[in-house]
Coordinates of C-alpha atoms in Angstrom, one line a residue:
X1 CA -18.2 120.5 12.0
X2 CA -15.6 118.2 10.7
X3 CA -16.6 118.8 7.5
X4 CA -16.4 122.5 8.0
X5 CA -12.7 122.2 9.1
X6 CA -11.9 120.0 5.8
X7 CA -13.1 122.4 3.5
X8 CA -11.2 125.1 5.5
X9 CA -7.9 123.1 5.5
X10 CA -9.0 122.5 1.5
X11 CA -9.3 126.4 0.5
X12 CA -6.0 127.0 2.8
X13 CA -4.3 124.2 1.0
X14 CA -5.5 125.9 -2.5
X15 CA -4.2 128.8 -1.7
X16 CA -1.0 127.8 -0.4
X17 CA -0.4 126.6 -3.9
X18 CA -1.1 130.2 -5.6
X19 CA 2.0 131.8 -3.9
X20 CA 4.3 132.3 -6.7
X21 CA 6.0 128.8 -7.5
X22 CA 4.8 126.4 -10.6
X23 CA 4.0 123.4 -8.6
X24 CA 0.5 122.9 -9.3
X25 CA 0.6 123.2 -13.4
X26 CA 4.2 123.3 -14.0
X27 CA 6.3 124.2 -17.5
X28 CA 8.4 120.9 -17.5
X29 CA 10.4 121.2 -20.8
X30 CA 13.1 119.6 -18.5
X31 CA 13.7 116.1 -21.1
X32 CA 13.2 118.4 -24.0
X33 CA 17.6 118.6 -24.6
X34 CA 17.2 120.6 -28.1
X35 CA 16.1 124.3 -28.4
X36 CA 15.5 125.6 -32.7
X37 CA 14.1 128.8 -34.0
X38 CA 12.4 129.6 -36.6
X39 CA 14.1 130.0 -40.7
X40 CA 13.8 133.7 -41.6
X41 CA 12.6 132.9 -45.4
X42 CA 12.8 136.9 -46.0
X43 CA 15.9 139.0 -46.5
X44 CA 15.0 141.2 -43.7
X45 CA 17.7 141.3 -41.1
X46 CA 15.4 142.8 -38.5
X47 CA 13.1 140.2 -38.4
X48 CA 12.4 138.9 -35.0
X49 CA 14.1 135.8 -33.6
X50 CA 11.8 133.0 -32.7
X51 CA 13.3 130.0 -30.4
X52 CA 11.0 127.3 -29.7
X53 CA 10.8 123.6 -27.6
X54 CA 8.3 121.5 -28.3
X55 CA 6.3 118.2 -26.6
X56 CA 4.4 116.1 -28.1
X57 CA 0.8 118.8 -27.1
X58 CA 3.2 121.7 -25.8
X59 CA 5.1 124.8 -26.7
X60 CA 7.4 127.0 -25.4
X61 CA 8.3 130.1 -27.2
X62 CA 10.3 133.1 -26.9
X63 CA 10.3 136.2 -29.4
X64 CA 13.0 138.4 -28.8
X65 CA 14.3 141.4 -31.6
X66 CA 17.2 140.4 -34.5
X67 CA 20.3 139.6 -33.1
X68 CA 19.3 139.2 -29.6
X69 CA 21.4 136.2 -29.5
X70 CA 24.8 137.3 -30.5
X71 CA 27.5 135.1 -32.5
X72 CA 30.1 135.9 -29.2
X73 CA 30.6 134.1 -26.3
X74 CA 29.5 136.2 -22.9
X75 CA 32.2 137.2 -20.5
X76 CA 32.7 135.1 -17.6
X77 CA 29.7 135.9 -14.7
X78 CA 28.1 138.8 -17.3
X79 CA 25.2 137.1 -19.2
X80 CA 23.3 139.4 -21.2
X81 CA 19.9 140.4 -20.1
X82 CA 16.5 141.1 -21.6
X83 CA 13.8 142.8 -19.8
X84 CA 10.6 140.8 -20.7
X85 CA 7.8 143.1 -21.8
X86 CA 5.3 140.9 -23.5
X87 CA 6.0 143.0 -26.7
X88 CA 9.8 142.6 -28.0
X89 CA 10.9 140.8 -25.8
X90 CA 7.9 137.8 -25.3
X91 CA 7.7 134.2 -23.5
X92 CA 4.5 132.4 -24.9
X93 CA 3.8 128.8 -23.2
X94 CA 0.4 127.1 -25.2
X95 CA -1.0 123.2 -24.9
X96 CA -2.4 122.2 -27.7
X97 CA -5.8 119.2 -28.1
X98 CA -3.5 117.5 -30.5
X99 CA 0.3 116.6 -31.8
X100 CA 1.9 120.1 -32.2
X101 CA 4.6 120.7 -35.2
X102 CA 6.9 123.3 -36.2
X103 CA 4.2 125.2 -38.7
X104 CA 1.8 126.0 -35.7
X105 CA 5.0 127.6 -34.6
X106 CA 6.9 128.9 -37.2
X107 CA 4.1 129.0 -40.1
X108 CA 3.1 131.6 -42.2
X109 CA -0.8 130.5 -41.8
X110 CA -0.6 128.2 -38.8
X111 CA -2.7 125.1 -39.3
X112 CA -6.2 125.0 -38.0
X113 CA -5.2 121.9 -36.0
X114 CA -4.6 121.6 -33.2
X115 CA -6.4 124.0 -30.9
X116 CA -4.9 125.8 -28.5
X117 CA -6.2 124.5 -24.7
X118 CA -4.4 126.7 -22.6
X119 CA -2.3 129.5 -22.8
X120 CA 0.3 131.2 -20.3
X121 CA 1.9 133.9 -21.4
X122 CA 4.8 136.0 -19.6
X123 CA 4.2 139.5 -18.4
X124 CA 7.5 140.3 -16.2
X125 CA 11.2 139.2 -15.7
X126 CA 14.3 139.0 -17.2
X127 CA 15.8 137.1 -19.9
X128 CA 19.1 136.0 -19.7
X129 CA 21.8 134.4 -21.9
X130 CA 25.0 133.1 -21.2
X131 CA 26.6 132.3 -24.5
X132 CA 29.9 130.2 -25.0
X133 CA 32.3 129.8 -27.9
X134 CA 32.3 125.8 -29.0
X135 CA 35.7 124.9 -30.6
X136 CA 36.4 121.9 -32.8
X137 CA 39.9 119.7 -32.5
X138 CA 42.8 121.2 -32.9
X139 CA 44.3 120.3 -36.2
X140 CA 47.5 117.2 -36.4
X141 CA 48.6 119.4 -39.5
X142 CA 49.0 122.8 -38.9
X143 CA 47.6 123.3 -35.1
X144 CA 44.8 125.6 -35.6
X145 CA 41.4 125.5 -34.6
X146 CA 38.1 126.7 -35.4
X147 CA 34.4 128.0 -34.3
X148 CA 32.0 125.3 -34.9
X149 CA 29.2 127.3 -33.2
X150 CA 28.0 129.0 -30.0
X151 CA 25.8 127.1 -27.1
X152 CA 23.7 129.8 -25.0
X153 CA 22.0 128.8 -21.8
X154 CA 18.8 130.3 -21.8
X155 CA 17.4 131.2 -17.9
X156 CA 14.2 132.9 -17.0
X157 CA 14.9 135.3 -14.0
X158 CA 11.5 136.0 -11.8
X159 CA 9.5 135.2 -14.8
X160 CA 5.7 135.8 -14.3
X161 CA 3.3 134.3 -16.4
X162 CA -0.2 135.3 -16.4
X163 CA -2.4 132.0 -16.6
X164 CA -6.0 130.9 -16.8
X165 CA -5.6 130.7 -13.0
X166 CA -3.9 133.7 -12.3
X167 CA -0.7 135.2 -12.2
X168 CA 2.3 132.9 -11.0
X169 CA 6.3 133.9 -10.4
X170 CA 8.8 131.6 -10.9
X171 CA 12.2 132.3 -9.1
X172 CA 14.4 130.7 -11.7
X173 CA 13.1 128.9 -14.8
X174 CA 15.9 127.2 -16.9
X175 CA 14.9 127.1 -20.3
X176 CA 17.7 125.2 -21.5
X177 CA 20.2 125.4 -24.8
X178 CA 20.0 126.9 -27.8
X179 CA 22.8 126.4 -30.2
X180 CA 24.1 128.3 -33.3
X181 CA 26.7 128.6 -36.4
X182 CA 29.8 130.0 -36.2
X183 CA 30.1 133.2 -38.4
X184 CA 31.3 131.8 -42.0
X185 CA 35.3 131.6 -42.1
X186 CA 36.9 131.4 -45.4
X187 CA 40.9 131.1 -45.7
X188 CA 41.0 130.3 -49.0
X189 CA 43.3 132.4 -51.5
X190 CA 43.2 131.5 -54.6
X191 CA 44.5 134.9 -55.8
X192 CA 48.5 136.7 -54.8
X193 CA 48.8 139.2 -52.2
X194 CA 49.4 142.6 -53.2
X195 CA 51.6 145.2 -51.3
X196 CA 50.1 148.6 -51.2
X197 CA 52.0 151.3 -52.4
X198 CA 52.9 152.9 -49.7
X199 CA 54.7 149.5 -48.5
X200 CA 52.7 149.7 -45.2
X201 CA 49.7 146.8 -46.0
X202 CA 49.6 143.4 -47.1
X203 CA 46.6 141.9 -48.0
X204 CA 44.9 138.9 -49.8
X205 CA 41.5 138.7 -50.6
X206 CA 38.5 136.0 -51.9
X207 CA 34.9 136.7 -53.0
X208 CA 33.6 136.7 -49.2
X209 CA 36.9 137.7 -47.1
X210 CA 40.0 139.2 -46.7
X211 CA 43.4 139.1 -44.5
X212 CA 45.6 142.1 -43.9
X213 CA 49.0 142.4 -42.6
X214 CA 49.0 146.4 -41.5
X215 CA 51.5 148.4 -40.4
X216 CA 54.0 146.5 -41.9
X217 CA 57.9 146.2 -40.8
X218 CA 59.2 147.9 -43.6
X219 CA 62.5 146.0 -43.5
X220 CA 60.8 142.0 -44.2
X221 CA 59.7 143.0 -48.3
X222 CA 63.0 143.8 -49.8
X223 CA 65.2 142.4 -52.7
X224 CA 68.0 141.0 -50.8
X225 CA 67.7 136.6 -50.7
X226 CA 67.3 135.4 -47.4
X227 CA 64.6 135.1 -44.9
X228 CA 63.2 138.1 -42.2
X229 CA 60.8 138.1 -39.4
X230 CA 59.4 140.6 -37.4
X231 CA 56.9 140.3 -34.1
X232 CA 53.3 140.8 -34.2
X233 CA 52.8 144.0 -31.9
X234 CA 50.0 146.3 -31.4
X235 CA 51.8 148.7 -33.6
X236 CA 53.5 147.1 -36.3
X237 CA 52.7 143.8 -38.5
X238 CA 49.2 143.7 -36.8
X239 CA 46.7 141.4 -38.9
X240 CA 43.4 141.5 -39.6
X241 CA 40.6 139.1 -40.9
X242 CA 37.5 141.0 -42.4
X243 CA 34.1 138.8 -43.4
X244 CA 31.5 140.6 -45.3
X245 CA 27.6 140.5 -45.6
X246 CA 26.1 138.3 -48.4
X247 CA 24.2 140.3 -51.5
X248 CA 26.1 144.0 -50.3
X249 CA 28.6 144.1 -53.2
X250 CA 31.2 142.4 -54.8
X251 CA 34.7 143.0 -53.2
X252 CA 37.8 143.4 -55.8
X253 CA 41.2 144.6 -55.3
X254 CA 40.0 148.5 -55.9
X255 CA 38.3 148.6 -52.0
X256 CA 42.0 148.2 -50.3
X257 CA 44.3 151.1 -50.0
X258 CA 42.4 153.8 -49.5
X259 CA 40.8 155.8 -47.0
X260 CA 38.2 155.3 -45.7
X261 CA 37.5 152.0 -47.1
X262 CA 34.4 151.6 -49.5
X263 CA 30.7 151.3 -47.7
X264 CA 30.4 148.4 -49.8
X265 CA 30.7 145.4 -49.9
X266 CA 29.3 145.7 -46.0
X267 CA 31.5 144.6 -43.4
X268 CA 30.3 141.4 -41.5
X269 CA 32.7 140.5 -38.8
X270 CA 36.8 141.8 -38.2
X271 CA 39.0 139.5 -36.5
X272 CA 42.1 140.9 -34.9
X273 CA 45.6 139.3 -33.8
X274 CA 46.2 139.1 -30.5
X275 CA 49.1 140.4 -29.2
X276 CA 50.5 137.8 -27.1
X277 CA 54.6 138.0 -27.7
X278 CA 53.9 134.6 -29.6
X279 CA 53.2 135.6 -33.5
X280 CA 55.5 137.0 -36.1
X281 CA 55.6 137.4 -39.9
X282 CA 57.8 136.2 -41.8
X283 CA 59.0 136.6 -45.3
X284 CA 61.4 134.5 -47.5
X285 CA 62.9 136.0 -50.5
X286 CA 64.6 133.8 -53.6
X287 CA 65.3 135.0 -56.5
X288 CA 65.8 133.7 -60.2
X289 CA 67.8 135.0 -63.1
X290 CA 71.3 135.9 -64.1
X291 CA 70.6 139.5 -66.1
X292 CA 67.3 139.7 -65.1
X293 CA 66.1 139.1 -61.7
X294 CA 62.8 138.7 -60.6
X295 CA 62.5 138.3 -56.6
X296 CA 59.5 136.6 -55.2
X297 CA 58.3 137.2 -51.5
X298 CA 56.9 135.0 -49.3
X299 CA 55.0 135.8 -46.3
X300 CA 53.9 133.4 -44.0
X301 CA 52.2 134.3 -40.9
X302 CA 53.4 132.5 -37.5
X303 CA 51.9 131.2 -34.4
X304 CA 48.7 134.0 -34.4
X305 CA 45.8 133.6 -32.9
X306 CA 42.5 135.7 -34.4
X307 CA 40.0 137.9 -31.6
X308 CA 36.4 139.3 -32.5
X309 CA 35.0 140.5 -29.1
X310 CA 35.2 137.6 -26.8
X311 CA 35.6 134.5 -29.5
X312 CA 38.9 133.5 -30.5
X313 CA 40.6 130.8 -32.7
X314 CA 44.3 129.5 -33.3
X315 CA 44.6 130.3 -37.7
X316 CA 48.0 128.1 -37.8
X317 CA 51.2 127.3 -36.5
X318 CA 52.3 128.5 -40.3
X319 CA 50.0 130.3 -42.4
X320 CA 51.0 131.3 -46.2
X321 CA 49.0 134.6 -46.8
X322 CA 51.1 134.0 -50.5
X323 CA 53.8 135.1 -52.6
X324 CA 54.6 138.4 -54.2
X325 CA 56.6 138.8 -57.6
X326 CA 58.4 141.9 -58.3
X327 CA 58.9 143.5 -61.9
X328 CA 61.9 141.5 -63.5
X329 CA 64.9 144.0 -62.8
X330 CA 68.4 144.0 -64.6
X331 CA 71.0 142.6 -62.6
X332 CA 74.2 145.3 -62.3
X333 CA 77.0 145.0 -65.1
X334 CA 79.9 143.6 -63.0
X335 CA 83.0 146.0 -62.4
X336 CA 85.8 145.8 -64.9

């Protein structure tokens, strides 16, 4: 009899265990701090993203589609969301007989070694990423700041993974941090800003990017010596910062003023000013000559901070977009 009632309390005791929780054979990636994914050696864009944490004879992976992980912080309390459907959007946990390594991951032919023990793989829940901008120190020069990269908290929601044992839910399952680069910033210009000709852009350019003053004040260009300035509004002497995609075209001063603007080189990222009653442009004009005067322009953009969807960075207390140099023109013949 009693050992009727132990084998009872046994099979009530293994069942108890199959009610939804990991607590028998757990997914403990818990000391594993780092997240990586997998190098995309192709030029194909839409190539799915692989993230990956590893143990010594364990793996967790997730596949989701290109650009599933966005360079953009996630508003406050709105994380995005991916519905896992064990075909786009996949969660893949495997232990291994041996030492596991990035090629039985990422490889093109995965070694033959080590085997693969045991594997759980995810049939329901939801993805979800809350992403955040990571800023570097301001700068003791000018004041700005930078991007460095983007830290997403990864969190299974209600995750069900289909195991050797059976099926098994999982409330919450924190997968933990992934990190990635900041979209490529270059504030270089080596070349002078041009005015187009109907007065109303600025803009300066190098081989991967380009700043804009639109809508300009019309009264801040002129020949008269002094110095103007004119607030950054929504409507007049707004900037933008334009990045481009690598290997779409080469970008020379024929793509700007005109309408539309040329399909290539293609457009990366667009950073806009944010209107915040604290940025301005200014020019300073000086000019040289007695009978012929050439005035030079120089604009210098105040105090403006850049915007691309919810990521934003300080460009400078003082930024010199450049100088412009008008045609020499004759000075008037003085009034007998």
């Amino acid at each position: 009899m009693k050992k009727y009632v132990s084998l009872l309390i046994l099979a009530l005791l293994l069942n108890g265990c199959d009610d939804g929780d990991l607590t028998v054979d757990t997914i403990d990636f818990a000391d594993v701090q780092t997240s990586a994914s997998c190098p995309n050696s192709s030029t194909d864009e839409t190539a799915p993203t692989l993230i990956y944490k590893l143990k010594t004879q364990e793996s967790l992976v997730i596949q989701m589609p290109a650009n599933s992980i966005k360079t953009d912080a996630t508003p406050v309390g709105t994380p995005l969301t991916y519905d896992i459907d064990n075909s786009t959007y996949r969660v893949l946990y495997r232990a291994y007989d041996g030492t596991v390594a990035i090629n039985n991951i990422c490889g093109t032919i995965p070694p033959r070694t080590p085997n693969v023990t045991e594997e759980w793989q995810a049939t329901a829940g939801i993805i979800e990423v809350t992403s955040t901008q990571v800023t570097g120190d301001k700068s003791a020069t000018d004041g700005s700041t930078r991007i460095t990269g983007y830290n997403h908290q990864i969190v299974f929601r209600n995750i069900t993974f289909l195991k050797p044992a059976g099926p098994q839910t999982e409330e919450e399952f924190v997968f933990g941090n992934y990190t990635t680069a900041a979209d490529p910033i270059n504030l270089t210009f080596t070349t002078v800003p041009t005015q187009c000709t109907d007065k109303k852009q600025v803009f300066n350019f190098n081989p991967t990017s380009y700043m804009q003053v639109n809508n300009l004040d019309q009264n801040l260009i002129q020949q008269v010596v002094g110095t103007r300035s004119s607030a950054i509004t929504a409507a007049a002497n707004n900037i933008t910062y334009t990045t481009f995609k690598s290997n779409t075209g080469t970008l020379t001063s024929s793509y700007f003023c005109i309408s539309p603007a040329p399909s290539a080189p293609a457009v990366s990222t667009v950073w806009n000013s944010v209107v915040d009653n604290n940025g301005i442009v200014e020019v300073t004009t000086t000019a040289t000559g007695t009978t012929s005067i050439v005035y030079k322009h120089t604009i210098t953009i105040k105090n403006v901070t850049l915007k691309k969807g919810n990521s934003s960075f300080y460009l400078a207390d003082n930024f010199v977009l450049g100088t412009i140099t008008d045609a020499p023109v004759t000075a008037p013949t003085a009034k007998k």
